[in-house]
Amino acid sequence: MKYTLVFLFCLIFQNVFSQLPDGFVYVKDVIPDLDVELRYFTSNNFVGKPINSYQSNNLILTEQTAQALKKVQEALQEQNLCLKVYDGYRPQEAVNHFISWARDLNDTIMKPQFYPEVKKRNLFKSGYISSRSGHSRGSTVDLTIIDGNTGTPLDMGSPYDFFGEESWVTYQDLTNTQKANRQLLQTVMLKYNFRNYSKEWWHFTLRWEPFPKTYFDFPVE
């Protein structure tokens, strides 16, 4: 009886302190088979280290966005394809981490991989880093398509989070396969009410998002 009470207390404690704001969900609760790799929870990103406030690999989005993403996943699965998500809700503290990193012009350890042709001092002017992010409103996702059997991402012509024209949606110096893969992603996302961002083939925001002017700052945990 004693151990049962302790177990129940732990469950209550966990639920209280992991509760999301109203309107947000853990996306795996909506799409259990979704492949999630939050890059900012790892060192595999343009900063080269885990980003502040990313405390777990739990993808969080507004409920409307998660439901729309579920429709995308189901449509792709008919072609033996799936989604892989690299980022969703992003705390403002994480955005502030990006800002601090961008202002440190001496920290260029990840430049060869993520921004070889862009000078770090121009990241703000070029629109790659900003003081606010649509991700913090909870209805923006960064994602790609993967093979349903192998889990291998389709070739989109540039890596995720690559700063350069190669990542622009309209970039043309691609193979026919790369163009077709990008077109597939754009088509299926737009079909289910997501709008794209012209400089990042992986970036989509839900149309009529529920919190269009609110930037949240609770941690990803």
PDB file of C-alpha atoms in Angstrom:
ATOM      1  CA  MET A   1       0.000   0.000   0.000  1.00  0.00           C
ATOM      2  CA  LYS A   2       2.858   2.334   0.871  1.00  0.00           C
ATOM      3  CA  TYR A   3       4.579   1.801  -2.491  1.00  0.00           C
ATOM      4  CA  THR A   4       1.278   2.266  -4.347  1.00  0.00           C
ATOM      5  CA  LEU A   5       0.763   5.665  -2.726  1.00  0.00           C
ATOM      6  CA  VAL A   6       4.327   6.690  -3.586  1.00  0.00           C
ATOM      7  CA  PHE A   7       3.801   5.620  -7.205  1.00  0.00           C
ATOM      8  CA  LEU A   8       0.544   7.586  -7.471  1.00  0.00           C
ATOM      9  CA  PHE A   9       2.195  10.641  -5.958  1.00  0.00           C
ATOM     10  CA  CYS A  10       5.005  10.439  -8.522  1.00  0.00           C
ATOM     11  CA  LEU A  11       2.480  10.245 -11.371  1.00  0.00           C
ATOM     12  CA  ILE A  12       0.579  13.265 -10.080  1.00  0.00           C
ATOM     13  CA  PHE A  13       3.811  15.197  -9.573  1.00  0.00           C
ATOM     14  CA  GLN A  14       4.963  14.387 -13.116  1.00  0.00           C
ATOM     15  CA  ASN A  15       1.647  15.396 -14.675  1.00  0.00           C
ATOM     16  CA  VAL A  16       1.499  18.700 -12.814  1.00  0.00           C
ATOM     17  CA  PHE A  17       4.974  19.777 -13.819  1.00  0.00           C
ATOM     18  CA  SER A  18       4.835  18.533 -17.426  1.00  0.00           C
ATOM     19  CA  GLN A  19       1.447  20.035 -18.230  1.00  0.00           C
ATOM     20  CA  LEU A  20       1.385  21.985 -21.480  1.00  0.00           C
ATOM     21  CA  PRO A  21      -0.439  25.286 -21.982  1.00  0.00           C
ATOM     22  CA  ASP A  22      -4.008  24.972 -23.222  1.00  0.00           C
ATOM     23  CA  GLY A  23      -4.087  24.328 -26.958  1.00  0.00           C
ATOM     24  CA  PHE A  24      -0.738  22.482 -27.097  1.00  0.00           C
ATOM     25  CA  VAL A  25      -0.114  18.741 -27.387  1.00  0.00           C
ATOM     26  CA  TYR A  26       2.713  16.261 -27.466  1.00  0.00           C
ATOM     27  CA  VAL A  27       2.539  15.286 -31.123  1.00  0.00           C
ATOM     28  CA  LYS A  28       3.416  11.643 -30.492  1.00  0.00           C
ATOM     29  CA  ASP A  29       0.085  11.384 -28.641  1.00  0.00           C
ATOM     30  CA  VAL A  30      -1.625  12.313 -31.924  1.00  0.00           C
ATOM     31  CA  ILE A  31       0.750  10.603 -34.389  1.00  0.00           C
ATOM     32  CA  PRO A  32       2.405   7.707 -32.519  1.00  0.00           C
ATOM     33  CA  ASP A  33       4.456   6.510 -35.509  1.00  0.00           C
ATOM     34  CA  LEU A  34       5.925   9.936 -36.352  1.00  0.00           C
ATOM     35  CA  ASP A  35       9.722  10.062 -36.705  1.00  0.00           C
ATOM     36  CA  VAL A  36      11.019  12.909 -34.524  1.00  0.00           C
ATOM     37  CA  GLU A  37      14.611  14.124 -34.328  1.00  0.00           C
ATOM     38  CA  LEU A  38      14.700  17.517 -32.645  1.00  0.00           C
ATOM     39  CA  ARG A  39      18.042  18.803 -33.876  1.00  0.00           C
ATOM     40  CA  TYR A  40      18.233  21.540 -31.233  1.00  0.00           C
ATOM     41  CA  PHE A  41      18.135  18.889 -28.508  1.00  0.00           C
ATOM     42  CA  THR A  42      21.404  17.611 -30.006  1.00  0.00           C
ATOM     43  CA  SER A  43      24.721  19.044 -31.169  1.00  0.00           C
ATOM     44  CA  ASN A  44      23.876  18.345 -34.819  1.00  0.00           C
ATOM     45  CA  ASN A  45      22.854  21.909 -35.654  1.00  0.00           C
ATOM     46  CA  PHE A  46      24.369  25.191 -36.854  1.00  0.00           C
ATOM     47  CA  VAL A  47      25.364  26.207 -33.302  1.00  0.00           C
ATOM     48  CA  GLY A  48      27.105  22.905 -32.663  1.00  0.00           C
ATOM     49  CA  LYS A  49      25.639  22.263 -29.214  1.00  0.00           C
ATOM     50  CA  PRO A  50      22.226  21.618 -27.605  1.00  0.00           C
ATOM     51  CA  ILE A  51      20.077  24.739 -27.509  1.00  0.00           C
ATOM     52  CA  ASN A  52      18.700  26.267 -24.323  1.00  0.00           C
ATOM     53  CA  SER A  53      15.222  25.057 -23.260  1.00  0.00           C
ATOM     54  CA  TYR A  54      15.371  21.903 -25.401  1.00  0.00           C
ATOM     55  CA  GLN A  55      15.325  19.397 -22.551  1.00  0.00           C
ATOM     56  CA  SER A  56      13.936  16.366 -24.404  1.00  0.00           C
ATOM     57  CA  ASN A  57      13.158  14.988 -27.862  1.00  0.00           C
ATOM     58  CA  ASN A  58       9.417  15.547 -27.333  1.00  0.00           C
ATOM     59  CA  LEU A  59       7.814  17.333 -30.279  1.00  0.00           C
ATOM     60  CA  ILE A  60       5.254  19.913 -29.132  1.00  0.00           C
ATOM     61  CA  LEU A  61       2.774  21.753 -31.370  1.00  0.00           C
ATOM     62  CA  THR A  62      -0.629  23.344 -31.164  1.00  0.00           C
ATOM     63  CA  GLU A  63      -3.394  20.770 -31.343  1.00  0.00           C
ATOM     64  CA  GLN A  64      -4.658  22.095 -34.695  1.00  0.00           C
ATOM     65  CA  THR A  65      -1.195  21.765 -36.199  1.00  0.00           C
ATOM     66  CA  ALA A  66      -0.749  18.227 -34.906  1.00  0.00           C
ATOM     67  CA  GLN A  67      -4.106  17.186 -36.371  1.00  0.00           C
ATOM     68  CA  ALA A  68      -3.231  18.699 -39.751  1.00  0.00           C
ATOM     69  CA  LEU A  69       0.171  16.988 -39.665  1.00  0.00           C
ATOM     70  CA  LYS A  70      -1.549  13.685 -38.998  1.00  0.00           C
ATOM     71  CA  LYS A  71      -3.424  14.072 -42.291  1.00  0.00           C
ATOM     72  CA  VAL A  72      -0.138  14.703 -44.096  1.00  0.00           C
ATOM     73  CA  GLN A  73       1.397  11.596 -42.536  1.00  0.00           C
ATOM     74  CA  GLU A  74      -1.583   9.459 -43.556  1.00  0.00           C
ATOM     75  CA  ALA A  75      -1.472  10.770 -47.125  1.00  0.00           C
ATOM     76  CA  LEU A  76       2.245   9.999 -47.445  1.00  0.00           C
ATOM     77  CA  GLN A  77       1.854   6.534 -45.985  1.00  0.00           C
ATOM     78  CA  GLU A  78      -0.339   5.630 -48.939  1.00  0.00           C
ATOM     79  CA  GLN A  79       2.884   5.973 -50.978  1.00  0.00           C
ATOM     80  CA  ASN A  80       4.979   4.081 -48.395  1.00  0.00           C
ATOM     81  CA  LEU A  81       6.487   7.363 -47.237  1.00  0.00           C
ATOM     82  CA  CYS A  82       6.487   9.126 -43.851  1.00  0.00           C
ATOM     83  CA  LEU A  83       7.337  12.439 -42.250  1.00  0.00           C
ATOM     84  CA  LYS A  84      10.455  13.168 -40.221  1.00  0.00           C
ATOM     85  CA  VAL A  85      10.275  16.286 -38.041  1.00  0.00           C
ATOM     86  CA  TYR A  86      13.343  18.283 -37.027  1.00  0.00           C
ATOM     87  CA  ASP A  87      11.670  21.079 -35.060  1.00  0.00           C
ATOM     88  CA  GLY A  88       8.268  22.275 -33.923  1.00  0.00           C
ATOM     89  CA  TYR A  89       7.444  24.557 -31.026  1.00  0.00           C
ATOM     90  CA  ARG A  90      10.572  26.552 -30.121  1.00  0.00           C
ATOM     91  CA  PRO A  91      10.832  28.444 -26.801  1.00  0.00           C
ATOM     92  CA  GLN A  92      11.780  32.122 -26.931  1.00  0.00           C
ATOM     93  CA  GLU A  93      14.771  31.273 -24.741  1.00  0.00           C
ATOM     94  CA  ALA A  94      16.052  29.070 -27.571  1.00  0.00           C
ATOM     95  CA  VAL A  95      15.640  31.950 -30.017  1.00  0.00           C
ATOM     96  CA  ASN A  96      17.627  34.130 -27.612  1.00  0.00           C
ATOM     97  CA  HIS A  97      20.361  31.474 -27.642  1.00  0.00           C
ATOM     98  CA  PHE A  98      20.523  31.772 -31.437  1.00  0.00           C
ATOM     99  CA  ILE A  99      20.806  35.556 -31.151  1.00  0.00           C
ATOM    100  CA  SER A 100      23.693  35.351 -28.673  1.00  0.00           C
ATOM    101  CA  TRP A 101      25.465  32.804 -30.878  1.00  0.00           C
ATOM    102  CA  ALA A 102      25.020  34.922 -34.013  1.00  0.00           C
ATOM    103  CA  ARG A 103      26.577  37.936 -32.301  1.00  0.00           C
ATOM    104  CA  ASP A 104      29.691  35.945 -31.403  1.00  0.00           C
ATOM    105  CA  LEU A 105      31.492  36.324 -34.728  1.00  0.00           C
ATOM    106  CA  ASN A 106      34.425  34.213 -33.547  1.00  0.00           C
ATOM    107  CA  ASP A 107      32.315  31.070 -33.129  1.00  0.00           C
ATOM    108  CA  THR A 108      32.263  29.598 -36.630  1.00  0.00           C
ATOM    109  CA  ILE A 109      32.921  25.931 -35.871  1.00  0.00           C
ATOM    110  CA  MET A 110      29.848  24.794 -37.835  1.00  0.00           C
ATOM    111  CA  LYS A 111      30.293  27.195 -40.762  1.00  0.00           C
ATOM    112  CA  PRO A 112      31.635  24.612 -43.269  1.00  0.00           C
ATOM    113  CA  GLN A 113      28.591  22.410 -42.755  1.00  0.00           C
ATOM    114  CA  PHE A 114      25.728  24.884 -42.408  1.00  0.00           C
ATOM    115  CA  TYR A 115      26.666  28.287 -43.874  1.00  0.00           C
ATOM    116  CA  PRO A 116      29.844  27.978 -45.986  1.00  0.00           C
ATOM    117  CA  GLU A 117      29.001  30.857 -48.345  1.00  0.00           C
ATOM    118  CA  VAL A 118      27.314  33.206 -45.856  1.00  0.00           C
ATOM    119  CA  LYS A 119      29.301  35.496 -43.582  1.00  0.00           C
ATOM    120  CA  LYS A 120      28.163  35.103 -40.009  1.00  0.00           C
ATOM    121  CA  ARG A 121      27.736  38.844 -39.532  1.00  0.00           C
ATOM    122  CA  ASN A 122      25.119  38.783 -42.316  1.00  0.00           C
ATOM    123  CA  LEU A 123      22.884  36.092 -40.793  1.00  0.00           C
ATOM    124  CA  PHE A 124      20.468  38.683 -39.380  1.00  0.00           C
ATOM    125  CA  LYS A 125      20.359  40.773 -42.559  1.00  0.00           C
ATOM    126  CA  SER A 126      19.820  37.680 -44.706  1.00  0.00           C
ATOM    127  CA  GLY A 127      16.857  36.549 -42.592  1.00  0.00           C
ATOM    128  CA  TYR A 128      18.389  33.357 -41.213  1.00  0.00           C
ATOM    129  CA  ILE A 129      18.408  34.589 -37.600  1.00  0.00           C
ATOM    130  CA  SER A 130      15.815  36.927 -36.074  1.00  0.00           C
ATOM    131  CA  SER A 131      14.688  38.132 -32.651  1.00  0.00           C
ATOM    132  CA  ARG A 132      11.349  36.320 -33.015  1.00  0.00           C
ATOM    133  CA  SER A 133      10.422  32.999 -34.598  1.00  0.00           C
ATOM    134  CA  GLY A 134       7.110  31.684 -35.843  1.00  0.00           C
ATOM    135  CA  HIS A 135       8.105  28.424 -34.175  1.00  0.00           C
ATOM    136  CA  SER A 136       7.500  30.052 -30.795  1.00  0.00           C
ATOM    137  CA  ARG A 137       3.812  30.420 -31.675  1.00  0.00           C
ATOM    138  CA  GLY A 138       3.563  26.631 -31.798  1.00  0.00           C
ATOM    139  CA  SER A 139       2.195  26.112 -35.304  1.00  0.00           C
ATOM    140  CA  THR A 140       5.377  25.949 -37.376  1.00  0.00           C
ATOM    141  CA  VAL A 141       7.280  22.778 -38.217  1.00  0.00           C
ATOM    142  CA  ASP A 142      10.568  21.902 -39.896  1.00  0.00           C
ATOM    143  CA  LEU A 143      10.377  18.540 -41.607  1.00  0.00           C
ATOM    144  CA  THR A 144      11.195  16.276 -44.515  1.00  0.00           C
ATOM    145  CA  ILE A 145       9.965  13.023 -46.077  1.00  0.00           C
ATOM    146  CA  ILE A 146      11.534   9.633 -45.402  1.00  0.00           C
ATOM    147  CA  ASP A 147      11.279   6.196 -46.998  1.00  0.00           C
ATOM    148  CA  GLY A 148       8.691   4.156 -45.125  1.00  0.00           C
ATOM    149  CA  ASN A 149      10.817   1.014 -45.165  1.00  0.00           C
ATOM    150  CA  THR A 150      14.303   2.306 -44.445  1.00  0.00           C
ATOM    151  CA  GLY A 151      13.676   5.615 -42.699  1.00  0.00           C
ATOM    152  CA  THR A 152      16.130   7.274 -45.068  1.00  0.00           C
ATOM    153  CA  PRO A 153      15.308  10.918 -45.866  1.00  0.00           C
ATOM    154  CA  LEU A 154      14.536  11.693 -49.494  1.00  0.00           C
ATOM    155  CA  ASP A 155      17.207  13.751 -51.280  1.00  0.00           C
ATOM    156  CA  MET A 156      16.028  17.366 -51.160  1.00  0.00           C
ATOM    157  CA  GLY A 157      19.174  18.886 -52.662  1.00  0.00           C
ATOM    158  CA  SER A 158      20.432  20.534 -49.476  1.00  0.00           C
ATOM    159  CA  PRO A 159      20.664  19.519 -45.819  1.00  0.00           C
ATOM    160  CA  TYR A 160      18.194  20.694 -43.199  1.00  0.00           C
ATOM    161  CA  ASP A 161      19.094  24.126 -41.781  1.00  0.00           C
ATOM    162  CA  PHE A 162      21.551  24.888 -44.577  1.00  0.00           C
ATOM    163  CA  PHE A 163      21.891  28.680 -44.921  1.00  0.00           C
ATOM    164  CA  GLY A 164      22.113  29.451 -48.623  1.00  0.00           C
ATOM    165  CA  GLU A 165      20.247  29.679 -51.905  1.00  0.00           C
ATOM    166  CA  GLU A 166      20.400  25.899 -52.256  1.00  0.00           C
ATOM    167  CA  SER A 167      17.670  25.733 -49.590  1.00  0.00           C
ATOM    168  CA  TRP A 168      15.312  28.184 -51.297  1.00  0.00           C
ATOM    169  CA  VAL A 169      12.091  26.613 -52.524  1.00  0.00           C
ATOM    170  CA  THR A 170      12.624  28.040 -56.023  1.00  0.00           C
ATOM    171  CA  TYR A 171      16.270  26.940 -56.348  1.00  0.00           C
ATOM    172  CA  GLN A 172      16.676  25.284 -59.747  1.00  0.00           C
ATOM    173  CA  ASP A 173      20.186  23.786 -59.831  1.00  0.00           C
ATOM    174  CA  LEU A 174      18.894  20.393 -58.704  1.00  0.00           C
ATOM    175  CA  THR A 175      18.545  16.952 -60.202  1.00  0.00           C
ATOM    176  CA  ASN A 176      15.130  15.880 -61.454  1.00  0.00           C
ATOM    177  CA  THR A 177      14.796  13.577 -58.445  1.00  0.00           C
ATOM    178  CA  GLN A 178      15.589  16.368 -55.996  1.00  0.00           C
ATOM    179  CA  LYS A 179      13.080  18.658 -57.702  1.00  0.00           C
ATOM    180  CA  ALA A 180      10.410  15.963 -57.585  1.00  0.00           C
ATOM    181  CA  ASN A 181      11.058  15.302 -53.889  1.00  0.00           C
ATOM    182  CA  ARG A 182      10.776  18.976 -53.019  1.00  0.00           C
ATOM    183  CA  GLN A 183       7.637  19.316 -55.089  1.00  0.00           C
ATOM    184  CA  LEU A 184       6.074  16.343 -53.323  1.00  0.00           C
ATOM    185  CA  LEU A 185       6.753  17.877 -49.906  1.00  0.00           C
ATOM    186  CA  GLN A 186       5.441  21.290 -50.953  1.00  0.00           C
ATOM    187  CA  THR A 187       2.325  19.811 -52.554  1.00  0.00           C
ATOM    188  CA  VAL A 188       1.272  17.584 -49.666  1.00  0.00           C
ATOM    189  CA  MET A 189       1.904  20.250 -47.029  1.00  0.00           C
ATOM    190  CA  LEU A 190       0.007  22.951 -48.916  1.00  0.00           C
ATOM    191  CA  LYS A 191      -2.865  20.522 -49.494  1.00  0.00           C
ATOM    192  CA  TYR A 192      -3.419  20.249 -45.742  1.00  0.00           C
ATOM    193  CA  ASN A 193      -3.348  23.998 -45.044  1.00  0.00           C
ATOM    194  CA  PHE A 194       0.327  24.666 -44.409  1.00  0.00           C
ATOM    195  CA  ARG A 195       2.108  27.605 -46.026  1.00  0.00           C
ATOM    196  CA  ASN A 196       5.801  27.483 -46.834  1.00  0.00           C
ATOM    197  CA  TYR A 197       8.751  29.807 -46.288  1.00  0.00           C
ATOM    198  CA  SER A 198      10.519  30.681 -49.532  1.00  0.00           C
ATOM    199  CA  LYS A 199      14.089  30.410 -48.160  1.00  0.00           C
ATOM    200  CA  GLU A 200      13.704  27.042 -46.405  1.00  0.00           C
ATOM    201  CA  TRP A 201      12.207  24.039 -48.215  1.00  0.00           C
ATOM    202  CA  TRP A 202      11.596  22.314 -44.844  1.00  0.00           C
ATOM    203  CA  HIS A 203       9.695  25.141 -43.072  1.00  0.00           C
ATOM    204  CA  PHE A 204       5.879  25.247 -42.903  1.00  0.00           C
ATOM    205  CA  THR A 205       3.313  27.145 -40.835  1.00  0.00           C
ATOM    206  CA  LEU A 206      -0.324  26.202 -40.348  1.00  0.00           C
ATOM    207  CA  ARG A 207      -2.725  28.619 -42.002  1.00  0.00           C
ATOM    208  CA  TRP A 208      -5.043  30.340 -39.538  1.00  0.00           C
ATOM    209  CA  GLU A 209      -2.779  29.357 -36.657  1.00  0.00           C
ATOM    210  CA  PRO A 210      -4.457  29.659 -33.230  1.00  0.00           C
ATOM    211  CA  PHE A 211      -1.861  31.955 -31.607  1.00  0.00           C
ATOM    212  CA  PRO A 212      -0.765  34.300 -34.427  1.00  0.00           C
ATOM    213  CA  LYS A 213       0.582  37.015 -32.102  1.00  0.00           C
ATOM    214  CA  THR A 214       1.705  35.044 -29.042  1.00  0.00           C
ATOM    215  CA  TYR A 215       5.304  33.915 -28.570  1.00  0.00           C
ATOM    216  CA  PHE A 216       5.611  31.246 -25.884  1.00  0.00           C
ATOM    217  CA  ASP A 217       8.591  30.442 -23.672  1.00  0.00           C
ATOM    218  CA  PHE A 218       7.876  27.201 -21.819  1.00  0.00           C
ATOM    219  CA  PRO A 219      10.600  24.527 -22.182  1.00  0.00           C
ATOM    220  CA  VAL A 220      10.519  21.495 -24.428  1.00  0.00           C
ATOM    221  CA  GLU A 221      10.456  18.688 -21.887  1.00  0.00           C
TER     222      GLU A 221
END
